[in-house]
Short mmCIF file of C-alpha atoms and ligand atoms in Angstrom, two decimals:
data_model
loop_
_atom_site.label_atom_id
_atom_site.label_comp_id
_atom_site.label_asym_id
_atom_site.label_seq_id
_atom_site.Cartn_x
_atom_site.Cartn_y
_atom_site.Cartn_z
CA MET A 1 -5.00 2.23 23.62
CA VAL A 2 -1.29 2.37 24.45
CA ILE A 3 1.10 4.60 22.49
CA PHE A 4 4.81 3.83 22.17
CA ASN A 5 7.49 5.98 20.53
CA LYS A 6 10.43 3.71 21.31
CA ILE A 7 11.31 0.30 19.93
CA ASN A 8 12.13 -1.63 23.12
CA PRO A 9 8.87 -0.99 25.02
CA VAL A 10 6.69 -1.98 22.08
CA SER A 11 8.71 -5.16 21.46
CA GLU A 12 8.43 -6.05 25.15
CA TRP A 13 4.70 -5.36 25.22
CA VAL A 14 4.11 -7.65 22.27
CA ALA A 15 6.42 -10.37 23.63
CA ASN A 16 4.49 -10.37 26.94
CA GLN A 17 1.15 -10.64 25.19
CA LYS A 18 2.43 -13.50 23.03
CA LYS A 19 3.60 -15.31 26.16
CA GLU A 20 -0.01 -15.06 27.36
CA GLY A 21 -1.05 -16.81 24.17
CA LYS A 22 -2.50 -13.72 22.46
CA SER A 23 -2.41 -13.42 18.68
CA ILE A 24 -1.11 -10.15 17.24
CA GLY A 25 -2.31 -8.44 14.06
CA PHE A 26 -0.14 -5.62 12.69
CA VAL A 27 -1.06 -2.71 10.41
CA PRO A 28 1.88 -0.56 9.21
CA THR A 29 0.89 2.94 8.00
CA MET A 30 2.30 6.35 7.31
CA GLY A 31 -0.56 8.08 9.15
CA ALA A 32 -3.05 10.61 7.74
CA LEU A 33 -5.47 7.82 8.32
CA HIS A 34 -8.71 7.30 6.42
CA GLN A 35 -11.31 4.57 6.20
CA GLY A 36 -8.97 2.44 4.03
CA HIS A 37 -6.48 2.20 6.90
CA LEU A 38 -9.21 1.72 9.47
CA ALA A 39 -10.67 -1.18 7.48
CA LEU A 40 -7.28 -2.92 7.85
CA VAL A 41 -7.33 -2.26 11.61
CA GLU A 42 -10.88 -3.59 11.86
CA GLN A 43 -10.04 -6.73 9.89
CA ALA A 44 -6.95 -7.27 12.06
CA GLY A 45 -9.21 -6.90 15.10
CA ARG A 46 -11.61 -9.57 13.86
CA GLU A 47 -8.80 -12.02 13.13
CA ASN A 48 -6.50 -11.44 16.15
CA ASP A 49 -6.70 -10.91 19.89
CA LEU A 50 -4.74 -7.65 19.70
CA VAL A 51 -3.97 -5.06 17.03
CA VAL A 52 -0.77 -3.03 16.73
CA CYS A 53 -0.66 -0.15 14.24
CA SER A 54 2.49 1.75 13.35
CA ILE A 55 2.58 5.33 12.11
CA PHE A 56 5.88 6.22 10.53
CA VAL A 57 6.47 8.45 7.53
CA ASN A 58 9.50 6.69 6.14
CA PRO A 59 11.67 9.37 4.49
CA ILE A 60 13.76 6.84 2.56
CA GLN A 61 10.93 5.57 0.39
CA PHE A 62 10.13 9.04 -0.98
CA ASN A 63 12.08 9.62 -4.17
CA ASN A 64 10.36 13.01 -4.44
CA LYS A 65 11.37 15.39 -1.66
CA GLU A 66 8.37 17.66 -2.21
CA ASP A 67 6.00 14.70 -1.82
CA LEU A 68 7.69 13.91 1.51
CA LYS A 69 7.45 17.52 2.68
CA LYS A 70 3.79 17.76 1.69
CA TYR A 71 2.83 14.36 3.06
CA PRO A 72 -0.06 15.06 5.48
CA ARG A 73 0.69 14.60 9.17
CA THR A 74 -2.38 14.40 11.39
CA ILE A 75 -1.26 12.45 14.44
CA GLU A 76 -3.94 13.67 16.89
CA SER A 77 -6.87 12.73 14.69
CA ASP A 78 -5.07 9.51 13.67
CA LEU A 79 -4.90 8.43 17.31
CA GLN A 80 -8.58 9.17 17.82
CA LYS A 81 -9.54 7.19 14.73
CA LEU A 82 -7.38 4.23 15.75
CA ASP A 83 -8.90 4.17 19.20
CA GLY A 84 -12.38 4.17 17.63
CA ALA A 85 -11.42 1.33 15.28
CA GLY A 86 -10.34 -0.91 18.16
CA CYS A 87 -6.56 -0.58 17.88
CA ASP A 88 -4.73 -1.69 21.06
CA VAL A 89 -1.24 -0.31 20.48
CA VAL A 90 0.18 2.49 18.34
CA PHE A 91 3.86 2.53 17.54
CA ASN A 92 4.82 6.06 16.44
CA PRO A 93 8.61 6.31 16.32
CA GLY A 94 10.63 9.34 15.26
CA THR A 95 13.06 9.12 12.37
CA GLU A 96 16.08 8.90 14.74
CA GLU A 97 14.55 5.92 16.51
CA MET A 98 14.18 4.02 13.25
CA TYR A 99 17.37 5.30 11.65
CA PRO A 100 19.98 5.94 14.37
CA ALA A 101 23.24 7.56 13.27
CA GLY A 102 25.38 5.17 11.27
CA HIS A 103 22.41 2.99 10.44
CA GLN A 104 22.81 0.93 7.26
CA SER A 105 19.73 -0.46 5.53
CA LYS A 106 19.94 -3.81 3.85
CA THR A 107 19.15 -3.64 0.15
CA TYR A 108 16.92 -6.19 -1.47
CA ASP A 109 16.52 -7.39 -5.00
CA PHE A 110 13.02 -8.57 -5.73
CA GLY A 111 13.81 -9.36 -9.34
CA ARG A 112 11.11 -8.08 -11.63
CA LEU A 113 8.76 -7.17 -8.77
CA ASP A 114 10.62 -4.00 -7.83
CA LYS A 115 11.72 -2.94 -11.32
CA VAL A 116 8.43 -2.43 -13.15
CA MET A 117 5.58 0.06 -12.69
CA GLU A 118 6.10 1.79 -9.30
CA GLY A 119 9.71 0.56 -9.24
CA ARG A 120 10.35 2.12 -12.63
CA PHE A 121 8.66 5.46 -11.99
CA ARG A 122 9.65 5.86 -8.33
CA PRO A 123 13.26 4.67 -8.32
CA GLY A 124 14.36 3.61 -4.84
CA HIS A 125 10.79 3.46 -3.55
CA PHE A 126 10.77 -0.25 -2.75
CA ASN A 127 14.39 -0.30 -1.69
CA GLY A 128 13.44 2.29 0.93
CA GLY A 129 10.15 0.61 1.80
CA ALA A 130 11.18 -3.04 2.15
CA PRO A 131 13.86 -2.53 4.86
CA VAL A 132 11.49 -0.46 6.98
CA VAL A 133 8.80 -3.13 6.72
CA LYS A 134 11.41 -5.73 7.73
CA LYS A 135 12.48 -3.56 10.64
CA LEU A 136 8.88 -3.05 11.77
CA PHE A 137 8.27 -6.81 11.47
CA ASP A 138 11.34 -7.46 13.64
CA ILE A 139 10.15 -4.96 16.24
CA VAL A 140 6.53 -6.09 16.42
CA GLN A 141 6.88 -9.78 15.46
CA PRO A 142 3.17 -10.12 14.68
CA HIS A 143 1.35 -13.30 13.70
CA ARG A 144 -0.41 -11.53 10.84
CA ALA A 145 0.30 -8.32 8.93
CA TYR A 146 -2.37 -6.44 6.98
CA PHE A 147 -1.73 -4.54 3.75
CA GLY A 148 -4.10 -2.89 1.30
CA GLN A 149 -4.51 -4.21 -2.20
CA LYS A 150 -4.57 -0.52 -3.17
CA ASP A 151 -0.76 -0.72 -3.12
CA PHE A 152 -0.77 -3.96 -5.03
CA GLN A 153 2.90 -4.07 -5.99
CA GLN A 154 3.93 -3.26 -2.42
CA LEU A 155 1.76 -6.13 -1.18
CA GLN A 156 3.47 -8.57 -3.57
CA ILE A 157 6.91 -7.28 -2.53
CA VAL A 158 6.07 -7.71 1.17
CA ARG A 159 4.99 -11.29 0.40
CA SER A 160 8.29 -11.83 -1.37
CA LEU A 161 10.21 -10.24 1.55
CA VAL A 162 8.52 -12.60 4.03
CA ARG A 163 9.45 -15.60 1.84
CA LYS A 164 13.04 -14.38 1.32
CA GLU A 165 13.62 -13.73 5.03
CA LYS A 166 11.67 -16.86 6.04
CA LEU A 167 9.55 -14.83 8.48
CA ASP A 168 6.79 -16.54 10.35
CA ILE A 169 4.21 -13.88 9.49
CA GLN A 170 1.05 -14.31 7.51
CA VAL A 171 0.64 -11.44 5.05
CA ILE A 172 -2.98 -10.57 4.42
CA GLY A 173 -4.10 -8.47 1.44
CA CYS A 174 -7.26 -6.44 2.10
CA PRO A 175 -9.72 -4.97 -0.42
CA THR A 176 -9.38 -1.37 -1.60
CA ILE A 177 -11.81 1.03 0.08
CA ARG A 178 -13.22 3.66 -2.28
CA GLU A 179 -15.16 6.90 -2.24
CA ALA A 180 -18.75 6.80 -3.50
CA GLY A 181 -17.58 7.73 -7.04
CA GLY A 182 -14.98 4.94 -7.04
CA LEU A 183 -11.79 6.90 -6.31
CA ALA A 184 -9.55 4.77 -4.07
CA LEU A 185 -9.10 6.43 -0.67
CA SER A 186 -5.60 7.79 -0.23
CA SER A 187 -3.93 10.17 2.20
CA ARG A 188 -2.92 12.23 -0.85
CA ASN A 189 -6.55 12.81 -1.91
CA THR A 190 -6.81 15.71 0.55
CA ARG A 191 -4.49 17.62 -1.78
CA LEU A 192 -6.85 17.31 -4.76
CA THR A 193 -9.02 20.21 -5.89
CA GLU A 194 -12.75 19.59 -6.22
CA SER A 195 -12.46 19.18 -9.97
CA GLN A 196 -9.36 16.93 -9.78
CA ARG A 197 -11.16 14.74 -7.28
CA ARG A 198 -14.19 14.41 -9.55
CA GLU A 199 -12.03 13.61 -12.56
CA ALA A 200 -9.86 11.16 -10.61
CA SER A 201 -12.78 8.74 -10.43
CA ARG A 202 -12.18 8.13 -14.14
CA ILE A 203 -9.30 5.91 -13.06
CA TYR A 204 -11.80 3.63 -11.33
CA GLN A 205 -14.20 3.82 -14.27
CA ALA A 206 -11.42 2.79 -16.66
CA LEU A 207 -10.48 -0.15 -14.41
CA GLU A 208 -14.10 -1.25 -14.02
CA LYS A 209 -14.56 -1.19 -17.79
CA ALA A 210 -11.35 -3.20 -18.18
CA ARG A 211 -12.75 -5.79 -15.79
CA GLU A 212 -15.94 -6.02 -17.85
CA MET A 213 -13.95 -6.41 -21.07
CA TYR A 214 -11.68 -9.16 -19.74
CA PRO A 215 -11.24 -11.84 -21.12
CA GLU A 216 -13.53 -11.32 -24.14
CA PHE A 217 -11.38 -8.55 -25.66
CA PRO A 218 -7.66 -8.66 -26.54
CA VAL A 219 -5.37 -7.32 -23.79
CA ASP A 220 -4.08 -4.50 -26.03
CA GLN A 221 -7.59 -3.26 -26.62
CA ILE A 222 -8.39 -3.36 -22.90
CA LYS A 223 -5.22 -1.43 -22.14
CA GLN A 224 -6.03 1.10 -24.87
CA GLN A 225 -9.45 1.63 -23.35
CA ILE A 226 -7.84 2.49 -19.98
CA ILE A 227 -5.45 4.92 -21.65
CA GLU A 228 -8.23 6.64 -23.60
CA VAL A 229 -10.57 7.08 -20.63
CA ILE A 230 -7.81 8.65 -18.54
CA ASP A 231 -6.34 10.71 -21.39
CA ALA A 232 -9.80 12.15 -22.06
CA SER A 233 -9.56 14.07 -18.77
CA THR A 234 -7.83 17.43 -18.82
CA GLU A 235 -7.09 17.01 -15.08
CA LEU A 236 -5.27 13.68 -15.36
CA GLU A 237 -1.95 12.73 -16.84
CA LEU A 238 -1.38 9.02 -17.20
CA GLU A 239 2.00 7.70 -16.08
CA TYR A 240 1.45 4.04 -16.87
CA ALA A 241 -1.29 1.52 -17.46
CA GLU A 242 -0.26 -2.14 -17.34
CA ILE A 243 -2.05 -5.46 -17.33
CA VAL A 244 0.11 -7.95 -15.48
CA HIS A 245 0.07 -11.36 -13.88
CA PRO A 246 -0.47 -10.81 -10.13
CA ASP A 247 2.42 -13.01 -8.97
CA THR A 248 5.12 -12.32 -11.54
CA LEU A 249 4.05 -8.82 -12.67
CA LEU A 250 4.89 -9.98 -16.20
CA PRO A 251 2.66 -8.39 -18.83
CA VAL A 252 -0.33 -10.54 -19.71
CA THR A 253 -0.35 -10.85 -23.47
CA ARG A 254 -3.40 -13.05 -23.99
CA ALA A 255 -6.62 -12.67 -22.07
CA GLY A 256 -8.07 -15.94 -20.83
CA ARG A 257 -10.68 -17.11 -18.37
CA ASN A 258 -7.96 -19.03 -16.50
CA THR A 259 -5.27 -16.37 -16.86
CA SER A 260 -5.05 -14.17 -13.78
CA ALA A 261 -4.56 -10.52 -14.57
CA VAL A 262 -4.43 -7.24 -12.67
CA ALA A 263 -4.73 -3.85 -14.32
CA CYS A 264 -2.48 -1.28 -12.63
CA VAL A 265 -2.56 2.45 -13.22
CA ALA A 266 -0.60 5.50 -12.04
CA ALA A 267 -1.71 8.99 -13.00
CA HIS A 268 -1.02 12.55 -11.90
CA ALA A 269 -3.74 15.01 -11.00
CA GLY A 270 -1.78 18.23 -10.83
CA LYS A 271 1.04 17.51 -8.38
CA VAL A 272 -0.75 14.61 -6.76
CA ARG A 273 0.22 11.13 -7.86
CA LEU A 274 -2.53 8.54 -7.74
CA ILE A 275 -2.30 4.77 -8.12
CA ASP A 276 -5.01 2.16 -8.41
CA ASN A 277 -5.48 -1.39 -9.66
CA MET A 278 -8.09 -4.05 -10.18
CA TYR A 279 -8.15 -7.82 -10.60
CA LEU A 280 -9.71 -8.41 -14.00
CA ASN A 281 -10.92 -11.98 -13.67
CA SER A 282 -12.79 -12.04 -10.41
P1 AMP B 1 0.06 4.16 3.74
O1 AMP B 1 -0.25 4.89 5.01
O2 AMP B 1 -0.34 4.89 2.51
O3 AMP B 1 1.46 3.62 3.71
O4 AMP B 1 -0.88 2.88 3.77
C1 AMP B 1 -0.86 1.98 4.84
C2 AMP B 1 -1.63 0.76 4.45
O5 AMP B 1 -2.98 1.13 4.15
C3 AMP B 1 -1.07 0.07 3.20
O6 AMP B 1 -1.12 -1.32 3.38
C4 AMP B 1 -2.02 0.53 2.13
O7 AMP B 1 -2.10 -0.36 1.05
C5 AMP B 1 -3.32 0.58 2.90
N1 AMP B 1 -4.30 1.43 2.21
C6 AMP B 1 -4.10 2.69 1.76
N2 AMP B 1 -5.21 3.12 1.12
C7 AMP B 1 -6.11 2.11 1.15
C8 AMP B 1 -7.43 1.93 0.64
N3 AMP B 1 -8.06 2.90 -0.04
N4 AMP B 1 -8.05 0.75 0.86
C9 AMP B 1 -7.42 -0.24 1.55
N5 AMP B 1 -6.18 -0.14 2.04
C10 AMP B 1 -5.53 1.01 1.86
#
């Protein structure tokens, strides 16, 4: 596995491989890697000749400075895990490499996609995230890029970014990897206490129940069920629960066998913010 910290060498490496006819799969991450990330790397490995993974904690997408400070950084074990998962290249730039002095990020407007849910509760999150994804795409120029469905809204925004910028990159959404109790794996889970971790699986239970209820029950009732299950925990504080159309993120008002819907939840367990989602009609 080759490790690059600078932009030019990684771009050159990829360009040379592409000249040789190799296909490139790309997995952008912020490190503190777990099985959810590694599943993306493994899928990229099955579907491409070579896999590039980036590790970059992007300061601009953190609206909460404490969250940025506390974000786990575990580069040595990340590199070991990536090697084991079959990654070929790691791109691990410093902040100055990605944001040189005088750097100006382009701002994007994704319409509704970046205003609701995460966009509403983490102002600036997507406006910090989208330019860095674009920059990483420009550096790596992969054939395919792999994103977790765990960050569902981010996935839809990246799809929109690729359409807007007319990039020749196939964006691939990958299933959410969960702990045995259902809690979605997240780098932030290491900050949960034992009891918070146990209680956090209620988020999954609420989503599973919502999936069972859809489309037989009215959407309001399904949403209420999610709220009640999460509110019943003394460890969790619900931030939002929404049932939306996957493409438009407009609220689904009527459940229907042919109406696509995704339930999205954000909740706090102490100072740790957790998000999860589930397709309801699959
Ligand atoms: P992050 O390092 O949190 O920015 O995540 C990097 C990528 O891994 C994103 O595409 C995430 O959606 C994805 N990811 C994070 N957690 C999971 C998970 N539990 N299952 C699948 N993908 C995940």
